[in-house]
Tab-separated table of C-alpha atoms in Angstrom:
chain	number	residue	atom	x	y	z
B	29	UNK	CA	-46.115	-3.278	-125.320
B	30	UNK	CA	-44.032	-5.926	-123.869
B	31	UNK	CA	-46.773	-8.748	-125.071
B	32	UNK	CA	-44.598	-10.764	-126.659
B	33	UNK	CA	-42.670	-11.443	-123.582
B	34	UNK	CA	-45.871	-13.037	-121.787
B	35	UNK	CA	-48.205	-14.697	-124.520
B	36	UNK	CA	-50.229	-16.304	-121.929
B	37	UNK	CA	-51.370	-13.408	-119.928
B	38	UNK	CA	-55.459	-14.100	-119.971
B	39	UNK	CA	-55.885	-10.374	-119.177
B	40	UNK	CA	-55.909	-7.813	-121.753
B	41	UNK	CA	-52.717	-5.269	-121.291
B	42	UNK	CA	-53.718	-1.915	-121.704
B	43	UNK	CA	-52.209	-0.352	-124.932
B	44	UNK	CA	-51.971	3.677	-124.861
B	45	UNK	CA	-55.512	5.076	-126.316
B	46	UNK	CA	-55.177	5.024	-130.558
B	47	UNK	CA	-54.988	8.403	-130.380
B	48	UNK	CA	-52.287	9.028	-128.218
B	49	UNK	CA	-50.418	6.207	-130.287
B	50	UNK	CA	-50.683	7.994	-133.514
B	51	UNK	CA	-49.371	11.215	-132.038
B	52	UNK	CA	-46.609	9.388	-130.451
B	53	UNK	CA	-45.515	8.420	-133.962
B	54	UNK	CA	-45.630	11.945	-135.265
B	55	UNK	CA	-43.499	13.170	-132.885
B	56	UNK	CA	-41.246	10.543	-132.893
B	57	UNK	CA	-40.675	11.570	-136.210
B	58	UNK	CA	-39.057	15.284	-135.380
B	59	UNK	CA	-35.610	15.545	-134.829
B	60	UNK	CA	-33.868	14.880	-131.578
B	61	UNK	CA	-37.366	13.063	-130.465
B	62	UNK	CA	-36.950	9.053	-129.631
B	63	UNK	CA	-40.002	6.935	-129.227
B	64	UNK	CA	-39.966	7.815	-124.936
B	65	UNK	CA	-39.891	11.252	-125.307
B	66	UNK	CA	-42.512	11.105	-127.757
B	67	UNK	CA	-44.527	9.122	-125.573
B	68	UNK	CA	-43.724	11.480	-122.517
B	69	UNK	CA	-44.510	14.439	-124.616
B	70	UNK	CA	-47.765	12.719	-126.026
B	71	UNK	CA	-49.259	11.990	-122.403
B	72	UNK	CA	-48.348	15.445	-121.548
B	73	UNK	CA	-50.179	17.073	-124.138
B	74	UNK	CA	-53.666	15.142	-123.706
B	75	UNK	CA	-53.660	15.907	-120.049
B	76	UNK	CA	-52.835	19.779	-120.407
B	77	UNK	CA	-55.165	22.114	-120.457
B	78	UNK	CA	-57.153	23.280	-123.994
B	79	UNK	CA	-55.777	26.356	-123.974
B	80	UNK	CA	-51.558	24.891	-123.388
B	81	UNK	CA	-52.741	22.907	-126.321
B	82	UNK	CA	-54.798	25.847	-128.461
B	83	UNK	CA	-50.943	27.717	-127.720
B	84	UNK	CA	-48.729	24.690	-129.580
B	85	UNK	CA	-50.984	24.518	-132.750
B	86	UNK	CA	-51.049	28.054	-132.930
B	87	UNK	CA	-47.699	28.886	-132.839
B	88	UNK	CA	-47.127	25.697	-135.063
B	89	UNK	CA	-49.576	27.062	-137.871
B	90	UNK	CA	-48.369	31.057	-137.475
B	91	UNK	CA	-44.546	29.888	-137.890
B	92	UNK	CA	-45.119	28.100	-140.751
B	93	UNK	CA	-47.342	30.550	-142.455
B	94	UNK	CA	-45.259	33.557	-141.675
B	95	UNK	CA	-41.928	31.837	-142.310
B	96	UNK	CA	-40.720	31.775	-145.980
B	97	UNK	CA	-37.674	31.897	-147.812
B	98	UNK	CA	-36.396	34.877	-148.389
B	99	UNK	CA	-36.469	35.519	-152.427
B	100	UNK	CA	-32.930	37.362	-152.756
B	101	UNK	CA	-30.400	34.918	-150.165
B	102	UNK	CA	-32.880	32.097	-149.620
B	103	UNK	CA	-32.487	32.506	-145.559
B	104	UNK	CA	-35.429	32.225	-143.448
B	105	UNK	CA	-37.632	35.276	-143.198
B	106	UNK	CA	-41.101	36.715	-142.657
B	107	UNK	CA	-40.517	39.651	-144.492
B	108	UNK	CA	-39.347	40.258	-148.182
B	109	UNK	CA	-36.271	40.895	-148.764
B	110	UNK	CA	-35.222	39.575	-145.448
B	111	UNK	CA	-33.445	41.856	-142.981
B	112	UNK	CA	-29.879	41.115	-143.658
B	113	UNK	CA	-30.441	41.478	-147.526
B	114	UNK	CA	-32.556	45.051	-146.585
B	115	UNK	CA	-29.584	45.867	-143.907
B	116	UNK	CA	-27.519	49.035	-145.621
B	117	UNK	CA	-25.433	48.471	-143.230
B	118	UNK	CA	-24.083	44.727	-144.655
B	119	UNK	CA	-21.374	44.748	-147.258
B	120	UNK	CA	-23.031	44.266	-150.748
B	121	UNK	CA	-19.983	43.278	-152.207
B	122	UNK	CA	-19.294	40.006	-150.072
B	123	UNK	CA	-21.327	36.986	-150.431
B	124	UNK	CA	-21.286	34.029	-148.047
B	125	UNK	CA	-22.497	30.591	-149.782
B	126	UNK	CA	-24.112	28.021	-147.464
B	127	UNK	CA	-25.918	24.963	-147.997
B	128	UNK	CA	-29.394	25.661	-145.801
B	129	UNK	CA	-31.324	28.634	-144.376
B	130	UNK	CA	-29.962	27.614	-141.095
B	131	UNK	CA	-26.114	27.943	-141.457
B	132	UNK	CA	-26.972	31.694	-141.866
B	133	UNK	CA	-27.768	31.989	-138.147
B	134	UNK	CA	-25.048	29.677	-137.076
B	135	UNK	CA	-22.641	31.843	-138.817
B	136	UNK	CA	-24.752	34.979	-137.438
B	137	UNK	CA	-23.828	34.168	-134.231
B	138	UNK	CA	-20.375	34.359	-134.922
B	139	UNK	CA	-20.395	38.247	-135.702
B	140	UNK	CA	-17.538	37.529	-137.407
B	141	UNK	CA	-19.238	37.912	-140.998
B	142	UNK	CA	-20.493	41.602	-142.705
B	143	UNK	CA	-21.418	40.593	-146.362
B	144	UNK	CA	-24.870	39.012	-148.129
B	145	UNK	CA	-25.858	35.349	-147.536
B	146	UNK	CA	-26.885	32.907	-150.679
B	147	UNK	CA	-28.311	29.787	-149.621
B	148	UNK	CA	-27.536	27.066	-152.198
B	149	UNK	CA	-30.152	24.786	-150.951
B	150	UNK	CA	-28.058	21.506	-151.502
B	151	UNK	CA	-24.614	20.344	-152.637
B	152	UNK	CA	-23.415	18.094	-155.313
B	153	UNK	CA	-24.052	14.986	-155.272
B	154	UNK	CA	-24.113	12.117	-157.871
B	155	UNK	CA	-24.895	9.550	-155.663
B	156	UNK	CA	-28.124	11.334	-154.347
B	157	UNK	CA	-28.963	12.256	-158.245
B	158	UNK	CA	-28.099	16.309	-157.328
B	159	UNK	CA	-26.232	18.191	-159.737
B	160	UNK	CA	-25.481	21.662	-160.613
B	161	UNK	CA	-28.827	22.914	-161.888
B	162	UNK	CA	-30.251	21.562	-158.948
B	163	UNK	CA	-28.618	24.373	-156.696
B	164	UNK	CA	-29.063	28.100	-156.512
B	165	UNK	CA	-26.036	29.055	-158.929
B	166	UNK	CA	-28.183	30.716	-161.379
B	167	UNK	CA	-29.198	33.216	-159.374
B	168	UNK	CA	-26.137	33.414	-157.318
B	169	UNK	CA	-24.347	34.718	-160.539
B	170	UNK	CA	-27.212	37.367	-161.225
B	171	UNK	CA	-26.454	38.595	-157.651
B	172	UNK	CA	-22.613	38.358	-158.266
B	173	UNK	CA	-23.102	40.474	-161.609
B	174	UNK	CA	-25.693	42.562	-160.295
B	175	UNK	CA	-23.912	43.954	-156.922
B	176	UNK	CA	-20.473	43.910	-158.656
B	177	UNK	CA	-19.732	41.187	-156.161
B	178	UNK	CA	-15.734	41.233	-155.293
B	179	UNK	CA	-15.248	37.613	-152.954
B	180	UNK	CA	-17.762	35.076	-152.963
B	181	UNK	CA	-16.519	32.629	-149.764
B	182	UNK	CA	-17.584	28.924	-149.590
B	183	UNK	CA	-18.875	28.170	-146.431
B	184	UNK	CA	-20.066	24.472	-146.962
B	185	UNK	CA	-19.494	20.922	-145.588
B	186	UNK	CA	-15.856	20.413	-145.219
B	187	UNK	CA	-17.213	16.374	-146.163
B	188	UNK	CA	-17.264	14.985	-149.948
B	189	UNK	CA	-19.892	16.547	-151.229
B	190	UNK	CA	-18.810	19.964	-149.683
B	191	UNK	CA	-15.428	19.909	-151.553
B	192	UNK	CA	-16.974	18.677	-155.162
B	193	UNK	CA	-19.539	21.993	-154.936
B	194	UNK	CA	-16.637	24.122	-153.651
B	195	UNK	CA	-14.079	22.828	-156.027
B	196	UNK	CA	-17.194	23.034	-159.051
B	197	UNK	CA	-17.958	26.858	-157.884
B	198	UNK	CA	-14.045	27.871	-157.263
B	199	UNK	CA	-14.093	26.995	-161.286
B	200	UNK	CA	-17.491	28.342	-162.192
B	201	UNK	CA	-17.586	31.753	-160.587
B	202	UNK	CA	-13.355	32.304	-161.157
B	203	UNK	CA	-15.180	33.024	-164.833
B	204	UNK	CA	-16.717	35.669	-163.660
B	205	UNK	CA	-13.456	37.508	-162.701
B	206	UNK	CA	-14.138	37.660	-158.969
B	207	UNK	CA	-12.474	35.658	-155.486
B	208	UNK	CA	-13.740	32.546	-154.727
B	209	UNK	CA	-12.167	31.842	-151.529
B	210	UNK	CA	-13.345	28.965	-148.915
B	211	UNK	CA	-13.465	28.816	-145.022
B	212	UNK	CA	-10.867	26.763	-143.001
B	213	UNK	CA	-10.848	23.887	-142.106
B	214	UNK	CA	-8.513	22.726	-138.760
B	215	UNK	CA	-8.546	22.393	-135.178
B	216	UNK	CA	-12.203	23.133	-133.642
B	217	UNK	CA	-11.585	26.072	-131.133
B	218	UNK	CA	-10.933	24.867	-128.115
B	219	UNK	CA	-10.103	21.574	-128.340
B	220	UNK	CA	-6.967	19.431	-128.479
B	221	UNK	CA	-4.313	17.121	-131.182
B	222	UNK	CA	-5.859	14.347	-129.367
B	223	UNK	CA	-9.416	14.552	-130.319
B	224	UNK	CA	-8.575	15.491	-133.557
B	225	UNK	CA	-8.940	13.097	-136.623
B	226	UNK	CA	-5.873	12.804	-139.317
B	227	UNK	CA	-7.903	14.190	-141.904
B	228	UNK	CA	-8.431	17.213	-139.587
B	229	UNK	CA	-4.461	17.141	-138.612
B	230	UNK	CA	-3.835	17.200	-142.369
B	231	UNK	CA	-6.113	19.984	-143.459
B	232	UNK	CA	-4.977	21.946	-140.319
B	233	UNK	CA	-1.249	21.857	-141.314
B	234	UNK	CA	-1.986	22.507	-144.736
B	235	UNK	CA	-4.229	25.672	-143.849
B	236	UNK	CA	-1.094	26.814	-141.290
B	237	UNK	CA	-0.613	30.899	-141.444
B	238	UNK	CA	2.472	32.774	-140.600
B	239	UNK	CA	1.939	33.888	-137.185
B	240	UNK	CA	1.300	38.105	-136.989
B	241	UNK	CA	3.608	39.766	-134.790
B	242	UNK	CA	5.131	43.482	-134.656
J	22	UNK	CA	-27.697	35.827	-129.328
J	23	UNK	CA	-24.900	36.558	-128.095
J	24	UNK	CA	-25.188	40.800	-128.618
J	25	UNK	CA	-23.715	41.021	-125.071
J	26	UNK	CA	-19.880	40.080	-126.132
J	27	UNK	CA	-20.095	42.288	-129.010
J	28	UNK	CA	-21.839	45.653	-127.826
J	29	UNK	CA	-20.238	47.297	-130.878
J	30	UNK	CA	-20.741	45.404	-133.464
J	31	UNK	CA	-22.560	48.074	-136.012
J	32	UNK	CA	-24.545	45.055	-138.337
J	33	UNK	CA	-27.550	43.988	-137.201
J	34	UNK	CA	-27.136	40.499	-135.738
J	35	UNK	CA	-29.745	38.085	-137.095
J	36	UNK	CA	-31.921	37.011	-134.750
J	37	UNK	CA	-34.909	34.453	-135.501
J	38	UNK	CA	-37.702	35.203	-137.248
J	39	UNK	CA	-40.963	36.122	-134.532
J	40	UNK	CA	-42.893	33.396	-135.223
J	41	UNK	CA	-39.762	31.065	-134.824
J	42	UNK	CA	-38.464	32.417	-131.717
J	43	UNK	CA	-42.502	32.249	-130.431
J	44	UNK	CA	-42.882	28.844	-131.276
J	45	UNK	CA	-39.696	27.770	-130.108
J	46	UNK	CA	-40.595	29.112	-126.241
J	47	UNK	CA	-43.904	26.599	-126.481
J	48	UNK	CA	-41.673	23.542	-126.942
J	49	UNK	CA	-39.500	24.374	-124.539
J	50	UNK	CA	-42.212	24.095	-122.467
J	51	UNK	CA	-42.517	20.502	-123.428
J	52	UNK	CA	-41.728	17.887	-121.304
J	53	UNK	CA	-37.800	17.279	-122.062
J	54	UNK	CA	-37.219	19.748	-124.613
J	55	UNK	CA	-34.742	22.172	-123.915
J	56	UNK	CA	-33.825	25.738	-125.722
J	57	UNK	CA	-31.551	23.852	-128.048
J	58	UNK	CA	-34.012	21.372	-129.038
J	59	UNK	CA	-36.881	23.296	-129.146
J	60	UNK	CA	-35.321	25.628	-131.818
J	61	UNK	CA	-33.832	22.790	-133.780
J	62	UNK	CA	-37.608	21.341	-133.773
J	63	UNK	CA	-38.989	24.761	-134.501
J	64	UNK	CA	-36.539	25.304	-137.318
J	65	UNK	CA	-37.537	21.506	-139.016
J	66	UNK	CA	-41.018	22.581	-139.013
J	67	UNK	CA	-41.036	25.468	-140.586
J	68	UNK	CA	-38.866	24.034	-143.184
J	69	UNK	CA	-41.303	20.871	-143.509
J	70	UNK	CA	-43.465	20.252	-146.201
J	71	UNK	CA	-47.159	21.324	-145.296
J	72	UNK	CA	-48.824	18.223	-145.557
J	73	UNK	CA	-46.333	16.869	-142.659
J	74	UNK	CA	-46.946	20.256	-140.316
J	75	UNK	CA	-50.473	19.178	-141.098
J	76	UNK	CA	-50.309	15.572	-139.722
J	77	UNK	CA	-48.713	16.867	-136.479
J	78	UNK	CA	-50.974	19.916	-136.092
J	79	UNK	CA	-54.235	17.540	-136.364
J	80	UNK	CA	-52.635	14.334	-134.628
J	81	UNK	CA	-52.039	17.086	-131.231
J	82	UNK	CA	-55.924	18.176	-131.747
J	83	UNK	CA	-57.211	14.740	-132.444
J	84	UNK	CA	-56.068	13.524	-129.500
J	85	UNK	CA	-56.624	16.208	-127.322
J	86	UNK	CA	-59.815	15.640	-128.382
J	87	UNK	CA	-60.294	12.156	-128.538
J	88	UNK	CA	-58.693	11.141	-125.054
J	89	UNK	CA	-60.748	11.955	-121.573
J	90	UNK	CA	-60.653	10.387	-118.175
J	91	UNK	CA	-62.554	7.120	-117.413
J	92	UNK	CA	-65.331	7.822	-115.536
J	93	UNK	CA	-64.819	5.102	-113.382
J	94	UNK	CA	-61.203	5.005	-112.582
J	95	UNK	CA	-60.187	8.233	-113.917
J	96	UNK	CA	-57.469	6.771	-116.232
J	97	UNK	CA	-56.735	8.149	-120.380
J	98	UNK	CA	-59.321	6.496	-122.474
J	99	UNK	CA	-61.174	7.252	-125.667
J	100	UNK	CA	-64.273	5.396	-124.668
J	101	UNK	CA	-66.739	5.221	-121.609
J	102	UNK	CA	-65.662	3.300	-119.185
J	103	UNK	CA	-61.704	2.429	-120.399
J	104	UNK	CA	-61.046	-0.952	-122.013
J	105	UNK	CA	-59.832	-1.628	-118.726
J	106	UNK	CA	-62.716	-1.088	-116.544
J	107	UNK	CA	-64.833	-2.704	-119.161
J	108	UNK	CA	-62.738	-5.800	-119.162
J	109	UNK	CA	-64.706	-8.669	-117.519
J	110	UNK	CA	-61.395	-10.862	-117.016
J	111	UNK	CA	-59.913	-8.391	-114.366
J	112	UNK	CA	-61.009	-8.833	-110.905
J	113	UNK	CA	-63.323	-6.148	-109.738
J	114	UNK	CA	-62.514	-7.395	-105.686
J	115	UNK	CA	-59.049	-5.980	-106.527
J	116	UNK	CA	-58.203	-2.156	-106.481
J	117	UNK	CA	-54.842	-0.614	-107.155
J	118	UNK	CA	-54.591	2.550	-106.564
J	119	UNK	CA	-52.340	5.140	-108.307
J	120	UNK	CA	-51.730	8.864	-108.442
J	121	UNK	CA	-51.658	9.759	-111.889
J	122	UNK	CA	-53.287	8.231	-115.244
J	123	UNK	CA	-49.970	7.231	-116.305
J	124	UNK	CA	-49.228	4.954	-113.712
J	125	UNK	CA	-51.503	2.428	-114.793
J	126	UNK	CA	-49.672	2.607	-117.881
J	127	UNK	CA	-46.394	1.515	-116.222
J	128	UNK	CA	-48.014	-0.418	-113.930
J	129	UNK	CA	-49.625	-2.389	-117.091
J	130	UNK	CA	-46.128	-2.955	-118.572
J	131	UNK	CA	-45.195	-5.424	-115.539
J	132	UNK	CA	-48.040	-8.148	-116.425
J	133	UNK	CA	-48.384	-8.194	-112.356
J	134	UNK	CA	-51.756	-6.944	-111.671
J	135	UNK	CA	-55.050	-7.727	-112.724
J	136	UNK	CA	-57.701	-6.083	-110.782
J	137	UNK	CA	-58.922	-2.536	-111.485
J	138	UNK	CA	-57.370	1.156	-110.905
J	139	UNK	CA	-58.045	4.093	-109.742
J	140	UNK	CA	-56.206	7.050	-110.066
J	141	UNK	CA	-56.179	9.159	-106.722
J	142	UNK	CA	-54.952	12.353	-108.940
J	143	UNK	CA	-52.491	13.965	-106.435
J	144	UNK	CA	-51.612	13.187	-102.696
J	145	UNK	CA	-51.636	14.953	-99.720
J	146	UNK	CA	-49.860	17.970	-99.210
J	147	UNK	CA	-49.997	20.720	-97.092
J	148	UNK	CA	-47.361	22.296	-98.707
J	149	UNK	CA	-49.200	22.643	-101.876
J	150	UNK	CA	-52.421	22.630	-99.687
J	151	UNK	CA	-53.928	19.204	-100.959
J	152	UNK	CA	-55.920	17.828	-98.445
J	153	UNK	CA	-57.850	14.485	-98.803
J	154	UNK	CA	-60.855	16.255	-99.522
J	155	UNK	CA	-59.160	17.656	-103.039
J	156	UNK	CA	-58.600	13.495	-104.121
J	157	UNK	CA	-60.828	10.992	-105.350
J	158	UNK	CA	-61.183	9.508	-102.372
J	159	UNK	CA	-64.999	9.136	-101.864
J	160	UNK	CA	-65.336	7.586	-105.125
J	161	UNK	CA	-63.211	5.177	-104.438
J	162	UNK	CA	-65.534	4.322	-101.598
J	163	UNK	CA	-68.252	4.202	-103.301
J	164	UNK	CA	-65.984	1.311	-105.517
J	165	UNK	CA	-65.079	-0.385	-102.702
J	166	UNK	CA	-68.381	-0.506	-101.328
J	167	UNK	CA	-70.389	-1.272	-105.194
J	168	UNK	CA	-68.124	-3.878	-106.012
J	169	UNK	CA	-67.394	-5.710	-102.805
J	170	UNK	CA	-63.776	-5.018	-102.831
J	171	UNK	CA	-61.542	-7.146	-100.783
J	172	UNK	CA	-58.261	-5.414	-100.542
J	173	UNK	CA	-56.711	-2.198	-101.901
J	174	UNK	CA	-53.405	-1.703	-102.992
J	175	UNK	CA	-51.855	1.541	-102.745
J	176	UNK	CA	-49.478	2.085	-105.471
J	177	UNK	CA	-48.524	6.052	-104.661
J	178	UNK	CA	-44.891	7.138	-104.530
J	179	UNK	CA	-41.920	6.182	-101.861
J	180	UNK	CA	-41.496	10.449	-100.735
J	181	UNK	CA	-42.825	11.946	-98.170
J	182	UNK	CA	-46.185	12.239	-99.589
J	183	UNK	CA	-46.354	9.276	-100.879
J	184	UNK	CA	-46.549	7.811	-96.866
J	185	UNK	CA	-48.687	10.702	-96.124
J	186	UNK	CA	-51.448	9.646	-98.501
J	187	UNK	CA	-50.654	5.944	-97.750
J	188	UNK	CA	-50.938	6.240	-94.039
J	189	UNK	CA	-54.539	8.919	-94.327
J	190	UNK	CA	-55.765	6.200	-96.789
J	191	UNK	CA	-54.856	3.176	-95.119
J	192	UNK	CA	-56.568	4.127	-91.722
J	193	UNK	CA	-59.551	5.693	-93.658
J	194	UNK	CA	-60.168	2.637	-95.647
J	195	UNK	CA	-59.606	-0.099	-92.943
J	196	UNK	CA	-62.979	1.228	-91.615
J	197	UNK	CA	-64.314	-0.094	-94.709
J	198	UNK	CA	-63.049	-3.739	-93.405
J	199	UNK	CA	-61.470	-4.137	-96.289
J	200	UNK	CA	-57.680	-5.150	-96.845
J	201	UNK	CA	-55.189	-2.122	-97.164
J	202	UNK	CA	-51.308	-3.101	-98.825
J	203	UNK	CA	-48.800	-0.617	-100.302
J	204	UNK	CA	-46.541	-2.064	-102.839
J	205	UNK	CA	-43.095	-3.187	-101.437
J	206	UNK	CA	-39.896	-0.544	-101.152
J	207	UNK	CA	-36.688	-2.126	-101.476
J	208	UNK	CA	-33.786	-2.201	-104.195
J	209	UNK	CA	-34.543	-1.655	-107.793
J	210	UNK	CA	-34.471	-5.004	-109.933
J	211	UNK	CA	-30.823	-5.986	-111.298
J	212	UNK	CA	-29.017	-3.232	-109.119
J	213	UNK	CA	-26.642	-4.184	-106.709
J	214	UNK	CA	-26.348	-2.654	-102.831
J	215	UNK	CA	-23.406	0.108	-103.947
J	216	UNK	CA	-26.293	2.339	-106.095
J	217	UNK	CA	-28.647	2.160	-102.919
J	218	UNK	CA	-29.135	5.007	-100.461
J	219	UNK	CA	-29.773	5.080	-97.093
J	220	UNK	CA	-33.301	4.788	-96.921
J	221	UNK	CA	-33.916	2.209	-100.014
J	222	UNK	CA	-31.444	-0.327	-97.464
J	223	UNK	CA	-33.376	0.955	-94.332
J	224	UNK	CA	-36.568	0.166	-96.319
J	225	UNK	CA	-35.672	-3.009	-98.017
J	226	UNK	CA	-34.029	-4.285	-94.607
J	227	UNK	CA	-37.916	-3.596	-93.022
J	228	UNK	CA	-39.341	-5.344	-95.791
J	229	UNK	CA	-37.132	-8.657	-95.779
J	230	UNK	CA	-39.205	-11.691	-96.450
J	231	UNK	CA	-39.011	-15.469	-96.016
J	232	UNK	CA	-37.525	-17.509	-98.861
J	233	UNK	CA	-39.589	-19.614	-100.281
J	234	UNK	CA	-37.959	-23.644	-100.749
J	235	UNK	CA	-39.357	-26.990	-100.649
């Protein structure tokens, strides 16, 4: 703590208590947590009160143990199957594919989707040593056969990796005589040409629709 | 999540699992985590491996449990009195005095002092109905009077309270014939006059002082 800058200081600089240091570095760790808020976090928690504390760990320790993955779409649930996948009311025929359990609620919130979730759990990626039989296609195509599936749709990274899994499933599941179709990619709602990047521009005017009128 | 825009929307909407949305509400009540980043945090720990929930769950508890007041000068410590207190190189004539435990952290990082603290734990505030009697105010008497001290200096804040409790100490201590100083008000290091308000000018106008040449 700034002892580098003053090697001759004859009196010892007080260093945060080991403990609090340690915990600093945990939290640091989390995402969205740099070494000040960990610190400001850290200093908070050792001077609130046992029970504040007794609260975090305890909610810590019942969300993981509660939380799993859910064993039919792979989204995160803490029952089994997980709502959606027990929901009558959600199209059986219609499968969304995302990468992680998470994308399932960012696409939740959009209401614009009726279907079944599969969560692939990764995407292909040669550099990273991930292929294929790394990713929840197996049991993706048991689903697809078992709920005479009619559209699978691709909702993963519109990066590199997200167009070698879409481009390897497009082929894989075409075999099983269903549409493989993927989400657009274009202009970000709300926003304008200028903050857009050419590869954006590009994929934008070659996703362009006819415009609906009467 | 978002049900209000969408009254009729007939699937059910997937909200977070209990235990997330729980555990999400008791980091936002952390120090600088909002709703967005409490859920993002609540969602990467759930997904984390157990062994790393672990760390974190027993890092929070050992330091809860590890870290207490000094008994002398009320700062965070792990042992009996603080390294600080316990140092024989800082002069014992010399008090600083601060509001809360982590001021003598920041106080530390300057390399400026090197006396002894002791942490008031509030100020005065009829408002919020601290009176003197609710600070540790007698035992820092009982310092000043144990180890001969020569002058006190009040680090407290620049508010209102802050020259509450400055003033109420200042007269109650000067009975003690000892030396009362508050640390200087004036304009933060490397700003320049155009980020100033009022007051900081007023204050750093009251405070001018001689330059020092040969």
């Amino acid at each position: 703590m700034g002892a580098k800058c003053c090697p001759t200081w004859p009196y010892t600089v007080l260093n945060l208590p080991p403990a609090i240091q340690l915990l600093k570095a945990v939290l640091n760790q989390l995402p969205g947590i740099g070494p000040r808020s960990a610190e400001r976090i850290a200093l908070h928690l050792v001077q609130s009160k046992e029970d504040k504390v007794h609260q975090l760990v305890h909610a810590i320790q019942e969300a993981k143990e509660r939380v799993a993955l859910c064993e039919q779409c792979g989204g995160l649930t803490e029952s089994q199957p997980c709502p959606l996948c027990s929901n009558p009311q959600r199209l059986k025929e219609l499968i969304c594919v995302v990468v992680k359990p998470t994308d399932i609620l960012n696409l939740e919130k959009s209401h614009a989707f009726r279907g079944h979730y599969h969560v692939l759990g990764g995407q292909i990626s040669p550099i990273n040593g991930v292929g294929p039989e790394d990713l929840q296609i197996k049991s993706l195509e048991e689903r697809i056969t078992k709920n005479l599936v009619q559209e699978v749709i691709l909702a993963l990274g519109s990066d590199l990796e997200g167009d070698a899994t879409s481009f390897y499933l497009a082929k894989r599941l075409s075999a099983c005589g269903i549409k493989v179709t993927r989400i657009a990619q274009g202009l970000p709602a709300g926003s304008e040409l200028d903050y857009a990047d050419e590869l954006t521009l590009e994929r934008a005017l070659q996703g362009r629709r006819v415009i609906q009128h009467d």
